[in-house]
Coordinates of C-alpha atoms in Angstrom, one line a residue:
M5 CA 7.9 13.2 17.2
R6 CA 4.6 14.8 18.3
T7 CA 2.0 12.5 19.9
T8 CA -1.5 12.5 18.5
S9 CA -4.6 12.6 20.6
N10 CA -6.0 9.7 18.5
P11 CA -4.8 6.4 19.9
V12 CA -4.6 4.6 16.6
F13 CA -1.9 7.1 15.4
R14 CA 0.6 6.5 18.3
N15 CA 3.2 4.3 16.6
L16 CA 4.6 6.6 14.0
P17 CA 8.1 7.2 12.6
K18 CA 10.1 10.2 13.9
Q19 CA 11.9 11.0 10.7
E20 CA 10.5 12.7 7.7
G21 CA 11.5 10.9 4.5
N22 CA 10.8 11.8 0.8
G23 CA 7.2 10.7 0.6
Y24 CA 5.2 10.8 -2.5
A25 CA 2.7 13.2 -1.3
S26 CA 1.2 14.7 1.9
F27 CA -1.8 16.4 3.4
G28 CA -0.1 19.7 3.2
S29 CA 3.1 21.6 3.3
A30 CA 5.7 21.0 6.0
T31 CA 4.3 23.2 8.6
A32 CA 5.2 21.2 11.7
G33 CA 6.8 22.8 14.7
A34 CA 9.8 20.6 14.5
S35 CA 11.1 22.2 11.3
Q36 CA 10.9 25.6 12.9
A37 CA 12.8 24.5 16.0
T38 CA 15.5 23.0 13.7
Q39 CA 16.0 26.4 12.0
Q40 CA 15.9 28.3 15.3
F41 CA 18.3 26.2 17.3
G42 CA 20.4 24.7 14.5
Q43 CA 19.7 21.1 15.5
P44 CA 16.8 18.6 15.3
Q45 CA 14.3 18.8 18.1
Y46 CA 13.5 15.1 18.0
A47 CA 15.8 12.1 17.8
P48 CA 16.0 10.7 14.2
A49 CA 14.6 7.3 13.4
E50 CA 14.9 5.0 10.4
P51 CA 12.0 5.3 7.9
Y52 CA 9.9 2.4 7.1
Q53 CA 11.3 -0.3 4.9
T54 CA 8.9 -1.6 2.3
G55 CA 9.2 -5.1 1.0
P56 CA 9.9 -6.1 -2.6
T57 CA 6.1 -6.6 -3.3
S58 CA 4.9 -3.5 -1.5
R59 CA 5.1 0.2 -2.2
A60 CA 5.2 3.3 -0.1
M61 CA 1.8 4.8 1.0
T62 CA 0.5 7.8 -0.9
I63 CA -2.2 10.3 -0.3
D64 CA -4.3 8.5 -2.9
D65 CA -4.2 5.4 -0.7
V66 CA -5.4 7.4 2.3
V67 CA -8.3 8.9 0.4
T68 CA -9.3 5.5 -1.1
K69 CA -9.1 3.5 2.2
T70 CA -10.9 6.3 4.1
G71 CA -13.6 6.4 1.5
I72 CA -14.1 2.6 1.7
T73 CA -14.3 2.7 5.5
L74 CA -16.8 5.5 5.6
G75 CA -18.8 3.8 2.9
V76 CA -19.1 0.7 5.1
L77 CA -20.0 2.8 8.1
T78 CA -22.7 4.7 6.1
I79 CA -24.4 1.5 4.8
S80 CA -24.3 0.0 8.2
A81 CA -25.8 3.1 9.7
L82 CA -28.6 3.3 7.2
V83 CA -29.5 -0.4 7.8
S84 CA -29.5 0.2 11.5
Y85 CA -31.6 3.3 11.3
F86 CA -34.3 1.6 9.2
L87 CA -34.3 -1.5 11.4
V88 CA -34.8 0.7 14.5
N89 CA -37.4 2.8 12.7
N90 CA -39.5 -0.3 12.1
N91 CA -38.8 -1.7 15.6
A92 CA -37.9 0.7 18.3
D93 CA -37.0 -2.1 20.7
L94 CA -33.8 -2.7 18.7
A95 CA -32.5 0.8 19.5
A96 CA -30.9 0.1 22.8
P97 CA -29.3 -3.3 21.8
L98 CA -27.8 -1.8 18.7
V99 CA -26.4 1.2 20.5
I100 CA -24.9 -0.8 23.3
G101 CA -23.8 -3.7 21.1
G102 CA -22.4 -1.6 18.4
G103 CA -20.7 0.8 20.8
L104 CA -19.1 -2.0 22.8
V105 CA -17.9 -3.9 19.7
G106 CA -16.4 -0.7 18.3
L107 CA -14.6 0.0 21.6
V108 CA -13.2 -3.5 21.8
L109 CA -11.9 -3.2 18.2
V110 CA -10.3 0.1 18.9
L111 CA -8.5 -1.4 21.9
V112 CA -7.4 -4.5 19.9
A113 CA -6.2 -2.4 17.0
T114 CA -4.3 0.1 19.3
F115 CA -2.7 -2.2 21.8
G116 CA -2.3 -5.1 19.4
R117 CA -0.8 -2.8 16.8
K118 CA -3.2 -4.0 14.2
M119 CA -4.3 -0.5 13.0
D120 CA -3.4 -1.5 9.4
N121 CA -5.5 -4.6 9.4
P122 CA -8.4 -4.0 6.9
A123 CA -10.6 -6.7 8.5
I124 CA -10.5 -4.9 11.9
V125 CA -10.9 -1.4 10.3
L126 CA -14.0 -2.5 8.3
A127 CA -15.4 -4.4 11.2
Y128 CA -15.1 -1.3 13.3
A129 CA -16.8 0.7 10.6
A130 CA -19.7 -1.8 10.5
A131 CA -20.1 -1.8 14.3
E132 CA -20.0 2.0 14.6
G133 CA -22.5 2.2 11.8
L134 CA -25.0 0.1 13.8
F135 CA -24.2 2.3 16.8
L136 CA -24.7 5.6 14.9
G137 CA -27.8 4.5 13.1
A138 CA -29.6 3.5 16.3
L139 CA -28.3 6.5 18.2
S140 CA -29.4 8.9 15.5
F141 CA -32.9 7.4 15.9
M142 CA -32.8 7.8 19.7
F143 CA -31.8 11.5 19.4
T144 CA -34.6 12.2 16.9
F145 CA -37.4 9.9 17.8
Q146 CA -39.4 12.8 19.3
L147 CA -39.4 14.6 16.0
Q148 CA -41.6 13.9 13.0
G149 CA -40.5 12.5 9.7
A150 CA -38.8 15.3 7.8
D151 CA -37.7 17.1 10.9
A152 CA -35.8 14.0 12.1
S153 CA -34.2 13.5 8.7
M154 CA -33.3 17.2 8.6
L155 CA -31.6 17.1 12.0
I156 CA -29.5 14.1 11.0
A157 CA -28.6 15.7 7.7
Q158 CA -27.5 18.9 9.6
A159 CA -25.3 16.8 11.9
V160 CA -23.7 15.0 8.9
L161 CA -23.1 18.3 7.0
G162 CA -21.7 19.8 10.2
T163 CA -19.3 16.9 10.7
F164 CA -17.9 17.0 7.2
G165 CA -17.9 20.8 7.2
V166 CA -15.6 20.8 10.3
F167 CA -13.5 18.0 8.7
F168 CA -12.8 19.8 5.5
G169 CA -12.5 23.1 7.3
M170 CA -9.7 21.7 9.5
L171 CA -8.1 20.1 6.5
V172 CA -7.9 23.5 4.8
V173 CA -6.5 25.0 8.0
Y174 CA -3.8 22.3 8.2
K175 CA -3.0 22.5 4.5
T176 CA -2.6 26.3 4.5
G177 CA -0.6 26.3 7.7
A178 CA -3.0 28.7 9.4
I179 CA -2.6 26.7 12.6
R180 CA 0.7 24.9 13.0
V181 CA 0.9 21.6 14.7
T182 CA 3.5 22.1 17.4
P183 CA 4.4 20.0 20.4
R184 CA 2.8 22.7 22.6
L185 CA -0.5 22.5 20.7
T186 CA -0.4 18.7 20.8
R187 CA 0.0 18.7 24.6
M188 CA -2.9 21.2 25.0
I189 CA -5.2 19.1 22.8
I190 CA -4.3 15.9 24.6
G191 CA -4.7 17.5 28.0
A192 CA -8.1 18.9 27.0
L193 CA -9.1 15.4 25.6
I194 CA -8.2 13.8 28.9
G195 CA -10.1 16.4 30.8
V196 CA -13.4 15.9 28.8
V197 CA -13.1 12.1 29.2
V198 CA -12.7 12.4 33.0
L199 CA -15.6 14.8 33.2
A200 CA -17.8 12.5 31.0
L201 CA -17.0 9.5 33.2
G202 CA -17.6 11.6 36.3
N203 CA -21.0 12.6 34.9
L204 CA -21.8 9.0 34.2
V205 CA -21.0 7.9 37.7
A206 CA -22.8 10.8 39.2
S207 CA -25.9 10.0 37.2
F208 CA -26.2 6.7 39.1
F209 CA -26.8 8.7 42.3
T210 CA -28.3 12.0 41.1
E211 CA -30.7 12.6 38.3
G212 CA -28.8 14.3 35.5
G213 CA -25.5 13.6 37.1
L214 CA -23.3 16.7 36.8
G215 CA -25.5 18.3 34.2
L216 CA -23.2 17.6 31.3
R217 CA -25.7 15.7 29.3
D218 CA -29.1 17.0 30.4
G219 CA -29.6 19.6 27.7
G220 CA -29.1 22.6 30.0
P221 CA -26.7 25.5 29.6
I222 CA -23.8 23.5 31.1
A223 CA -24.5 20.6 28.7
I224 CA -24.5 22.9 25.7
I225 CA -21.2 24.4 26.7
F226 CA -19.7 20.9 27.3
S227 CA -20.8 19.8 23.9
L228 CA -19.3 22.9 22.3
V229 CA -16.0 22.2 24.1
C230 CA -16.1 18.5 22.9
I231 CA -16.8 19.7 19.3
G232 CA -13.9 22.1 19.5
I233 CA -11.5 19.4 20.8
A234 CA -12.6 16.9 18.2
A235 CA -12.0 19.6 15.5
F236 CA -8.5 20.3 16.6
S237 CA -7.8 16.6 16.9
F238 CA -8.1 16.5 13.1
L239 CA -5.0 18.6 12.9
L240 CA -3.0 16.0 14.9
D241 CA -4.5 13.2 12.7
F242 CA -3.5 15.0 9.5
D243 CA 0.0 15.6 10.8
A244 CA 0.4 12.0 11.9
A245 CA -0.8 10.8 8.5
D246 CA 1.6 13.3 6.9
Q247 CA 4.5 11.8 8.8
L248 CA 3.6 8.3 7.7
I249 CA 3.6 9.4 4.1
R250 CA 6.9 11.3 4.4
A251 CA 8.5 8.3 6.2
Q252 CA 7.4 6.1 3.2
A253 CA 5.3 3.8 5.3
P254 CA 4.0 0.7 3.5
E255 CA 0.7 1.0 1.5
K256 CA -1.3 -1.0 4.1
A257 CA -0.6 1.8 6.7
A258 CA -3.3 3.8 4.9
W259 CA -5.9 1.5 6.6
G260 CA -4.6 2.8 10.0
V261 CA -5.0 6.4 8.8
A262 CA -8.5 5.7 7.7
F263 CA -9.2 4.0 11.1
G264 CA -7.9 7.0 13.0
L265 CA -9.8 9.6 11.0
T266 CA -13.0 7.5 11.3
V267 CA -12.7 7.4 15.1
T268 CA -12.5 11.2 15.2
L269 CA -15.4 11.6 12.7
V270 CA -17.6 9.3 14.7
W271 CA -17.0 11.3 17.9
L272 CA -17.5 14.6 16.2
Y273 CA -20.8 13.5 14.6
V274 CA -22.2 12.2 17.9
E275 CA -21.3 15.5 19.7
I276 CA -22.9 17.7 16.9
L277 CA -26.0 15.5 16.8
R278 CA -26.3 15.7 20.6
L279 CA -25.9 19.5 20.5
L280 CA -28.6 19.9 17.8
S281 CA -31.0 17.6 19.7
Y282 CA -30.8 20.0 22.7
F283 CA -32.2 22.8 20.6
N284 CA -34.9 20.7 19.0
N285 CA -36.3 19.0 22.1
D286 CA -37.5 22.2 23.8

């Protein structure tokens, strides 16, 4: 089974079952390897067993749970933005507090294997909403009224544009999710995390750190790289969700899919907003 770059999608079944529906056609590299070499590339595993009162997860469950999660995040972000807009002193506490709570919930869900817990998923959405609302204000506070709203709207449209674009790419099989592609994306993800941490540490000793977040040419390139990696991470997320559906995972697993997609969407939005702010703060 391929490993996704998104930590909340790590515990997935290895065998494709007869799921009700999926994100797209079976375009995974495993099927190609099977046809080429005449044997499965990955060791088979038993599909999920649903209980007598539960049913297998469907694409409708994924869409519904993701919609609910994003709805909670949006409402929380709007509340946070208006609070900070009326009292700028709340910006830093909401960014730090919301970000830390969101990080803790991701760790709890991932290592505690509670990705399908709706309480944790919705709590994460609420915390990240507070984080994103305050962060959006901080990125746009130098702009006036309509200009600030326009920048945020552009970041939102860009985020969902990339999301739906990558969904089309996955569904049509234009880019196939293979083990090699997965390793490349995970390696790139690890690389940008290490660079970001290095930049943070360097910023304690040198103004601007390594120059990855100061708005200069290097910062613009770094943001573009992050956006590209986040975009390709959606392919791995879609493939992981597809495997869950095909393995007939229980209905509640859709909350884990919603969680994973939301994590990637949040990262992508932050990077797009940051990039746009570079061009509007000149």
